[in-house]
Coordinates of C-alpha atoms and ligand atoms in Angstrom, one line a residue:
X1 CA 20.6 6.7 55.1
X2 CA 21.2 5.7 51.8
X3 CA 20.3 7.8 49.2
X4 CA 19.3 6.8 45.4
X5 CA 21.0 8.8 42.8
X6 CA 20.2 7.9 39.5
X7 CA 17.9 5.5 38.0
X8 CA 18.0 4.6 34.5
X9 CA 15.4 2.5 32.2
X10 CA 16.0 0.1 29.3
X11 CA 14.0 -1.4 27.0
X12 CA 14.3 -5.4 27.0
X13 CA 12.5 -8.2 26.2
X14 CA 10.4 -10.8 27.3
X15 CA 9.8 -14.6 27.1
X16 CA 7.6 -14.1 24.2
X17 CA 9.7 -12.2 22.7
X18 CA 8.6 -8.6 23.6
X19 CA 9.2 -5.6 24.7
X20 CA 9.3 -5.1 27.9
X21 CA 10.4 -2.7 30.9
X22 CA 14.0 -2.9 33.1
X23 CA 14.5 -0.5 35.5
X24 CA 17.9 -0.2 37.4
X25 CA 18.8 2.3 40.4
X26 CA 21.7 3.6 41.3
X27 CA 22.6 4.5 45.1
X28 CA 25.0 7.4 46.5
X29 CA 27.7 4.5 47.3
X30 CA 27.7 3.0 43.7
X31 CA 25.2 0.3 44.6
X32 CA 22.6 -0.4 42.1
X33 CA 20.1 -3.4 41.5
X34 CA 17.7 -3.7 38.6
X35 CA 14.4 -5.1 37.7
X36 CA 12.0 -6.3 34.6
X37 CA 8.7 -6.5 34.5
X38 CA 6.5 -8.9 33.5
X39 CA 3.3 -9.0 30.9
X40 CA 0.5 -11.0 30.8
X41 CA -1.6 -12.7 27.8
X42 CA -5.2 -13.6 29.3
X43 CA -5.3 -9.5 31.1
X44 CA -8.2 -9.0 33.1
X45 CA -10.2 -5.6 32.2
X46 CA -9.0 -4.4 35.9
X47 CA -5.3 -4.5 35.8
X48 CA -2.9 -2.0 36.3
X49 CA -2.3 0.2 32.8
X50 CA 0.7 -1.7 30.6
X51 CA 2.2 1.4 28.9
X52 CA 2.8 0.2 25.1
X53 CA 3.9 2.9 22.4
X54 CA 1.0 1.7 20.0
X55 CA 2.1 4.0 17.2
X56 CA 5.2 3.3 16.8
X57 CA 5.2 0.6 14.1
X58 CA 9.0 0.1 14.5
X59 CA 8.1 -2.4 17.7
X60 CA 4.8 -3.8 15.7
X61 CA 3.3 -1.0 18.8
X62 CA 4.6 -3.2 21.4
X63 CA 7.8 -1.2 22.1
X64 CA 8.0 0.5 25.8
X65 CA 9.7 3.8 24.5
X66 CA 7.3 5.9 26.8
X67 CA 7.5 4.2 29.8
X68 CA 11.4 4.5 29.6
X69 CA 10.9 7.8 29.2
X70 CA 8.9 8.1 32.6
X71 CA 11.6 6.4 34.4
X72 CA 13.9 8.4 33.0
X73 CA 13.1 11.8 33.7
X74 CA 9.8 12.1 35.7
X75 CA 10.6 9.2 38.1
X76 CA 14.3 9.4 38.4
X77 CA 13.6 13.4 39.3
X78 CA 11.2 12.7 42.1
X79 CA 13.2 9.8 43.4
X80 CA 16.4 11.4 43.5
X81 CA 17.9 11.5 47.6
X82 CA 15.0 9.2 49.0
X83 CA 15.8 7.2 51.2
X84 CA 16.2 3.1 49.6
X85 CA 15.2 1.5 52.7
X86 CA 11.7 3.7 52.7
X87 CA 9.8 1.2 50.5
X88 CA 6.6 3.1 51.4
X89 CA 7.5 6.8 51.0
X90 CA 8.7 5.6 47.1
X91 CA 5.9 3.5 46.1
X92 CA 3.7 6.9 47.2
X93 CA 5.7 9.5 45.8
X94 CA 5.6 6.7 42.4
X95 CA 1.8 6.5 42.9
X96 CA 1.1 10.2 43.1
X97 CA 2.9 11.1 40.5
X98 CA 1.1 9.0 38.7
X99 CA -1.7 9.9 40.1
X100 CA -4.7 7.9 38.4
X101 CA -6.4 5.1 39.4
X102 CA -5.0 2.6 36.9
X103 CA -1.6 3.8 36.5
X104 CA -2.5 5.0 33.2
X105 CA 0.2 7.9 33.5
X106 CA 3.3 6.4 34.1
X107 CA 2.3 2.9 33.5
X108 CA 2.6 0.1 35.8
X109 CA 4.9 -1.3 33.7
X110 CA 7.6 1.5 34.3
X111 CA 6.2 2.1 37.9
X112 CA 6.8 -1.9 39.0
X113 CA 10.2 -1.8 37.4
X114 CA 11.4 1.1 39.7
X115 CA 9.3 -0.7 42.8
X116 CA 10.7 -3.7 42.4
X117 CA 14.5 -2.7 42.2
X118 CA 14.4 -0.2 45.0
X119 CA 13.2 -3.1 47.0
X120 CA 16.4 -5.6 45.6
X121 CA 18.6 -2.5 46.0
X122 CA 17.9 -1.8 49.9
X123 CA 18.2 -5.3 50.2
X124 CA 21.9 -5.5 48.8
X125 CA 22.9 -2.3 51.0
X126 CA 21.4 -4.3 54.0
X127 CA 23.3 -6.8 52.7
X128 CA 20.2 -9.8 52.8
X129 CA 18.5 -12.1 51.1
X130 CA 15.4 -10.4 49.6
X131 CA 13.1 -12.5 51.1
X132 CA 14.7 -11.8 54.7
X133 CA 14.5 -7.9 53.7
X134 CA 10.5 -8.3 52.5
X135 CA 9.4 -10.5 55.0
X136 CA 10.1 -10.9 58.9
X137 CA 12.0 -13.4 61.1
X138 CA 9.2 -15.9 60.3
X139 CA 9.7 -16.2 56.6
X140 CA 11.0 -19.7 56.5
X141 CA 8.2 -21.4 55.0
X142 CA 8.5 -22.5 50.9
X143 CA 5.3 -22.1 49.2
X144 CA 3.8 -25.7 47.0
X145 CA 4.4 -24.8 43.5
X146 CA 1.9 -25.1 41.2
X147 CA 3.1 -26.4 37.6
X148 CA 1.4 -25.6 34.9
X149 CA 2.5 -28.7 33.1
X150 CA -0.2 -28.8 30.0
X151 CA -0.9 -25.4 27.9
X152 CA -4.3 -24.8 26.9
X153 CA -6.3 -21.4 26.2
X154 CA -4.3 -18.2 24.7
X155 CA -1.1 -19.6 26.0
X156 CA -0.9 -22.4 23.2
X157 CA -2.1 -23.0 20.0
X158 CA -4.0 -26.0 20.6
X159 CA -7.8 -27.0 20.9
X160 CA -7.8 -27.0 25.1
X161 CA -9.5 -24.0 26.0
X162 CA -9.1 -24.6 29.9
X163 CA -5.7 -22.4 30.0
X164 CA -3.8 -24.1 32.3
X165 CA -3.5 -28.2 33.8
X166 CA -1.0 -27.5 37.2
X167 CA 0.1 -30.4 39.0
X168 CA 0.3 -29.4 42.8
X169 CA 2.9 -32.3 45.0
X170 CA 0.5 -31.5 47.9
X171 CA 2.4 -34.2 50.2
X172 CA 6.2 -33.2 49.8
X173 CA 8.1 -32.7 52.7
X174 CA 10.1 -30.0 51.4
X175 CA 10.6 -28.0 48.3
X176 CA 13.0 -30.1 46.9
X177 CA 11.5 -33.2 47.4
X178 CA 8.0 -31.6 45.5
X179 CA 10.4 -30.5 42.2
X180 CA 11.7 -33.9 42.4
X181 CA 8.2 -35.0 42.9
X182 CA 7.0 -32.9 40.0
X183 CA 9.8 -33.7 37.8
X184 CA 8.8 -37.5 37.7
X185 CA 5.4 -36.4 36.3
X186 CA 6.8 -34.1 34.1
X187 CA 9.3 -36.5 32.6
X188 CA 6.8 -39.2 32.6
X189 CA 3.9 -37.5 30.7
X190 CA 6.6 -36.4 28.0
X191 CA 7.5 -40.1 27.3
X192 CA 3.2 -40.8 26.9
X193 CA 2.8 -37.2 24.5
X194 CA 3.3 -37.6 20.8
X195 CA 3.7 -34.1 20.4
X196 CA 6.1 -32.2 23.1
X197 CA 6.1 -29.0 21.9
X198 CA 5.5 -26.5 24.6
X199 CA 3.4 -23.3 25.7
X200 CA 4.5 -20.2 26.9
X201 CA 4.3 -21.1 30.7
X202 CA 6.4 -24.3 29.4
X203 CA 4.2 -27.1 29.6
X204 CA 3.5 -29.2 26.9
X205 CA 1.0 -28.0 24.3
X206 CA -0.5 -31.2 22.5
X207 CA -3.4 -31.5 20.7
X208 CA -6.3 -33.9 22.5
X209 CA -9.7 -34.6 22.4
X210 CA -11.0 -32.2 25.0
X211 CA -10.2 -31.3 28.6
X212 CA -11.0 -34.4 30.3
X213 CA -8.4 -36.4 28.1
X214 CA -5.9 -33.3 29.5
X215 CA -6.8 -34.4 33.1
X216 CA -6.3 -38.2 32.4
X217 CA -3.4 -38.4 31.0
X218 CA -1.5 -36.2 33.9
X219 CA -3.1 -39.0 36.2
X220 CA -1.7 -41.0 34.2
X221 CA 1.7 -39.9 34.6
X222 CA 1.1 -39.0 38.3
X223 CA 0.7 -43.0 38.7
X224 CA 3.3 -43.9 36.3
X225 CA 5.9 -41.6 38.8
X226 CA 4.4 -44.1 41.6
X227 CA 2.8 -41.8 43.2
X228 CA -1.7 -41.5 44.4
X229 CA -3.2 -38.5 42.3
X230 CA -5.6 -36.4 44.7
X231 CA -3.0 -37.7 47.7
X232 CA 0.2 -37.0 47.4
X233 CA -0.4 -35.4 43.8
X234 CA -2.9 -33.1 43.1
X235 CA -4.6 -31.4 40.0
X236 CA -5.1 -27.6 39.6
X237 CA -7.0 -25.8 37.2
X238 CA -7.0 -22.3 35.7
X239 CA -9.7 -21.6 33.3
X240 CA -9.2 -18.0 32.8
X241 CA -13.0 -18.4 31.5
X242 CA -12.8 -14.4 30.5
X243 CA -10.8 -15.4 27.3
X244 CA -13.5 -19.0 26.6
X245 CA -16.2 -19.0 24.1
X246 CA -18.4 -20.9 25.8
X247 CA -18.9 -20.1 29.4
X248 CA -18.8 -23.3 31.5
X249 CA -22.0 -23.5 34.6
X250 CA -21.4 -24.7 38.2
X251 CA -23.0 -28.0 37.3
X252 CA -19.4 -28.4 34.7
X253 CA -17.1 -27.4 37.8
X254 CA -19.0 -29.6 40.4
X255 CA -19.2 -32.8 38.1
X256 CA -15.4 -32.7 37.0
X257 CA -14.4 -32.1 40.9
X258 CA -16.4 -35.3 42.0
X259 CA -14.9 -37.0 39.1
X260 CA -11.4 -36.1 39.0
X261 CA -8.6 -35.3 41.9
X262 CA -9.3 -31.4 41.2
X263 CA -8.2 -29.7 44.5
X264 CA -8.1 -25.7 42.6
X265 CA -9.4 -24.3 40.1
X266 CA -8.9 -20.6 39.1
X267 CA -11.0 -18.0 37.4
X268 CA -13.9 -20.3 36.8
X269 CA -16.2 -17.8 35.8
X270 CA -15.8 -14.1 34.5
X271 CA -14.6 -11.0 36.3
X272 CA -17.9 -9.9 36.6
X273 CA -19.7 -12.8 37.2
X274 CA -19.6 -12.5 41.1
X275 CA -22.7 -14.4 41.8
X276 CA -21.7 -17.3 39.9
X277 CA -18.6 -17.3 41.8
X278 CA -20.2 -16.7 45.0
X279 CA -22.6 -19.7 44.3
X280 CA -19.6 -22.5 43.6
X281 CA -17.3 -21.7 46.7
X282 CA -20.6 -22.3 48.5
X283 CA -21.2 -25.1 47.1
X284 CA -17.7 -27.0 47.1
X285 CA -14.7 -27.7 49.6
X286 CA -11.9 -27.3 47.1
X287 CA -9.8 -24.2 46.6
X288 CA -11.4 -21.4 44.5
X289 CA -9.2 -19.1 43.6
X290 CA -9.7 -15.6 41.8
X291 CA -7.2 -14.0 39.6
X292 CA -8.7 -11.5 36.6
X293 CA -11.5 -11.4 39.3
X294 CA -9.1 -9.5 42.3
X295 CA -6.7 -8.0 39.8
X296 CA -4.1 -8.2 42.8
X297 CA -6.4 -4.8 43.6
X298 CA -7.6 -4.3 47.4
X299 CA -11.2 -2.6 46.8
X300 CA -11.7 -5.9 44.4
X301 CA -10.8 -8.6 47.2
X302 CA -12.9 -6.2 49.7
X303 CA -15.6 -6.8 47.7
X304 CA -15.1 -10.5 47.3
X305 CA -14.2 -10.9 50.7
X306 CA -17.6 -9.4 51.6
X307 CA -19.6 -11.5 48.7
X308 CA -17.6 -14.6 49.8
X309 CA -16.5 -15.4 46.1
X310 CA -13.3 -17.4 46.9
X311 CA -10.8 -19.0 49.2
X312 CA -8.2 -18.2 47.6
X313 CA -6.1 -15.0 45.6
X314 CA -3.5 -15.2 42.7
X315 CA -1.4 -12.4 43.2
X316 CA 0.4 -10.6 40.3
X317 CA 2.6 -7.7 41.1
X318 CA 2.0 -6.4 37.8
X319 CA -1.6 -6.0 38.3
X320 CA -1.3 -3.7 40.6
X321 CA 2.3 -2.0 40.3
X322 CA 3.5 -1.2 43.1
X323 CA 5.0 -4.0 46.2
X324 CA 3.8 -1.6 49.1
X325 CA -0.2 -2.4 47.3
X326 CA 1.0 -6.0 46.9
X327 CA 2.0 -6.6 50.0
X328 CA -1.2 -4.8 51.2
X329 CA -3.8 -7.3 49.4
X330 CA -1.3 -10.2 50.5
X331 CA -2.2 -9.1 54.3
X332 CA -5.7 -8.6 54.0
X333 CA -6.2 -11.9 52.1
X334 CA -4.7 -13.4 55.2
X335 CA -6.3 -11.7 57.8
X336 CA -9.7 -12.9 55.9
X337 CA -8.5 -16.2 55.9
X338 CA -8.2 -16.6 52.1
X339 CA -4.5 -18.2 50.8
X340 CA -2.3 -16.4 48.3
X341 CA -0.6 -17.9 45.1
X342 CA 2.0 -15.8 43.9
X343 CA 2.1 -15.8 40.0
X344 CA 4.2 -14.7 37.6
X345 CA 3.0 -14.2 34.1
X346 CA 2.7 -15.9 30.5
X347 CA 5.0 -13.3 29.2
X348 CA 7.6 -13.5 31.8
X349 CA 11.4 -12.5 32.6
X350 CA 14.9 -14.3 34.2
X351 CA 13.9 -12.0 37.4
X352 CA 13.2 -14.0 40.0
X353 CA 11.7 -11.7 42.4
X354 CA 8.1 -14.0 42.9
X355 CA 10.3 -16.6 44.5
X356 CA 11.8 -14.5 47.4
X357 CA 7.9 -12.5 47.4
X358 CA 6.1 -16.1 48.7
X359 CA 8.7 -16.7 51.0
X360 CA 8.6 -13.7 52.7
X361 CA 4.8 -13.8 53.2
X362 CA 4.6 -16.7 54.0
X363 CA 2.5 -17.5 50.5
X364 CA 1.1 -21.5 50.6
X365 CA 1.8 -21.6 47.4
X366 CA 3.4 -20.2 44.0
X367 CA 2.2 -20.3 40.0
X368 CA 5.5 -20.0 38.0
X369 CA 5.2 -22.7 34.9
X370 CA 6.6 -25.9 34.4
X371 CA 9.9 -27.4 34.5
X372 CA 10.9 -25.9 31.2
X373 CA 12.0 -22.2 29.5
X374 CA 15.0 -20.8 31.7
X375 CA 12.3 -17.8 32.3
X376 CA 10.1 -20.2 34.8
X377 CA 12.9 -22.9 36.2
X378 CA 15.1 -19.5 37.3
X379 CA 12.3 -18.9 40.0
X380 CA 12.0 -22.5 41.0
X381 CA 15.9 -22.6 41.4
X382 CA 15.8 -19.2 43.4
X383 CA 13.4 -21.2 46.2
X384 CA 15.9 -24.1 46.2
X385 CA 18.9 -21.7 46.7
X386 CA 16.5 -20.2 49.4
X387 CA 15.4 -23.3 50.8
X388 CA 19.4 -23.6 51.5
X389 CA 19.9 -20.7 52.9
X390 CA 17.1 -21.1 55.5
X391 CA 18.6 -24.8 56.2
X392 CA 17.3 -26.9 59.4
X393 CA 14.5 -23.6 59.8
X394 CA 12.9 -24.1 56.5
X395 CA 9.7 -25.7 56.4
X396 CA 7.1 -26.2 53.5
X397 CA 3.7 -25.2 53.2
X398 CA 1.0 -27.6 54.2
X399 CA -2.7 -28.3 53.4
Ligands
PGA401 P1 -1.4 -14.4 31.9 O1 -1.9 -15.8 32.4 O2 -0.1 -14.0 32.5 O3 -1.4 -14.5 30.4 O4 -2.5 -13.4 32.4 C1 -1.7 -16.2 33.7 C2 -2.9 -16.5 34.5 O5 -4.0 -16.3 33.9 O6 -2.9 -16.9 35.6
ZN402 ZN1 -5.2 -17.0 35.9

């Protein structure tokens, strides 16, 4: 058994440049590992509790003080001598002394952080990948990324207020061959932009006349990279409609689909709005896919599992704040047939603990940005580093 002995907390910062929680633990042996957490812009009303020290101006409120704090004393003291390899007993011990429903305590923020390493550290003592150590001897399939490749919404300051234009290289035959794939259009569309400033998630963040210029000028660069849009390129949307003005109906979603090569589009509708989004995974074949609607929280997908509001779940450790509860929703979205994205956030870190979390389960696919801010290529490099390691064993997802 190896035992954790210490484990400190550190304020850090962000991709956005803000505060943010790093948690690193310390075993027996002098092992250790650490971990930062994310934070997200367009938060659903059911996430996890972000602990912020509002008060203290020093930080413009945003500093984490508290949450070190936590970690510090409360957590360290109650994880002292457990066992790094019991992933379950710590997350529980973490959750009840917590002990609300949202994490409010604690916060997730500090929580995650101390999840996440314990998890990276009792990896290193096993001396495995992490992905090996989280998943099972069938984790050798690489997930189809998702790249967010034009900014929209709260994530740019532009006039798009669908958040997010992905590209998805549905037809690649192996990771590598879909960054190479999605590299092409990246490079492509920059050459057609006037303006290539970028969003927080790294895609570009021009200026255009409304959504549906968005959409045609990435099928543009889709055929300029010589490749079929809808085939062997496909176009993803997430609309995070809880931070849009104007709500958009079923009619808007079921017109664009028939129009353009849309093959997912997330958060369509509100997180409240579960007839709505009952109603347009009825009524179309594509992948719907709920993020502020689950929260990455169990009781929510029940729910939507039961209503039949989606085929699909983003999942955000974050949102939930523990991996035991993330790894929880990612089996029961399985067993109900639904896939899982794995996300990382608009305010996001060099960790690149997402990449080995898809692989391990197995995830079709994964939400990490485009090819652009160190913060989202890290966890497109960790999958080609693991795509190496798995060598002739590693497949990719397919559709
Ligand atoms: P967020 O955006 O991290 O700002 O919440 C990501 C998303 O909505 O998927
Ligand atoms: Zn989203």
């Amino acid at each position: 058994m190896a035992k954790i002995k210490n484990i400190k907390g550190r304020q850090v910062f962000d991709s956005r440049g803000n505060p943010t929680v790093e948690a690193e633990i310390f075993l027996d042996d002098g092992l250790h590992a650490s971990s930062i957490v994310p934070s997200g812009a367009s938060t659903g009303t059911y996430e996890a509790f972000e602990l912020r020290d509002k008060e203290n101006k020093n930080y413009l409120g945003k500093s984490v003080f508290k949450a070190i704090d936590n970690i510090n004393v409360l957590i360290a003291k109650s994880l002292k001598n457990t066992d790094i390899n019991d992933q379950t007993k710590i997350d529980k011990i973490l959750i009840e002394l917590d002990g609300t429903e949202q994490k409010k305590k604690l916060g997730a923020n500090a929580i995650l952080a101390v999840s996440m390493a314990s998890c990276k550290l009792a990896a290193i003592k096993k001396n495995v990948s992490l992905f090996k150590h989280l998943g099972n001897s069938k984790s050798n399939q690489l997930p189809i990324p998702l790249l967010n490749i034009i900014n929209g919404g709260v994530h740019a300051k532009n006039n798009l207020d669908i958040q997010e234009f992905m590209i998805r290289p549905d037809k690649a035959k192996s990771f590598s061959e879909a960054m190479r794939m999605s590299f092409l259009v990246i490079q492509n569309l920059k050459s057609i932009l006037d303006n290539t400033n970028v969003g927080d998630e790294g895609g570009f963040a021009p200026n255009l006349q409304n959504n549906e210029e968005a959409i045609k000028i990435i099928i543009k660069s889709i055929e300029m990279s010589g490749f079929k849009a809808g085939e062997d390129i496909s176009i993803c949307l997430d609309v995070a409609a809880n931070e849009l003005d104007k709500p958009k109906t079923i009619e808007y979603y079921t017109n664009l689909v028939k129009k353009f090569p849309i093959k997912s589009i997330e958060d369509p509708f509100t997180e409240d709005d579960w007839d709505s989004w009952r109603q347009l995974t009825k009524n179309t074949n594509i992948q719907i896919v709920g993020d502020d609607l689950f929260a990455t929280n169990i009781k929510r997908l029940e729910k939507g599992i039961k209503n039949k509001s989606s085929n699909a779940i983003l999942v955000k450790l974050n949102q939930i704040g523990t991996v035991s509860e993330t790894l929880k929703v990612i089996k029961m979205a399985h067993d109900n047939g639904l896939k899982t994205i794995i996300s990382h956030r608009s305010g996001d870190t060099e960790d690149t603990f997402i990449a080995d979390l898809a692989v391990a389960t197995n995830s079709s696919q994964i939400k990490t940005g485009s090819l652009a801010r160190s913060e989202r290529v890290a966890k497109y490099n960790r999958l080609l580093r693991i795509e190496e390691e798995l060598g002739n064993s590693s497949k990719i997802a397919k559709f």
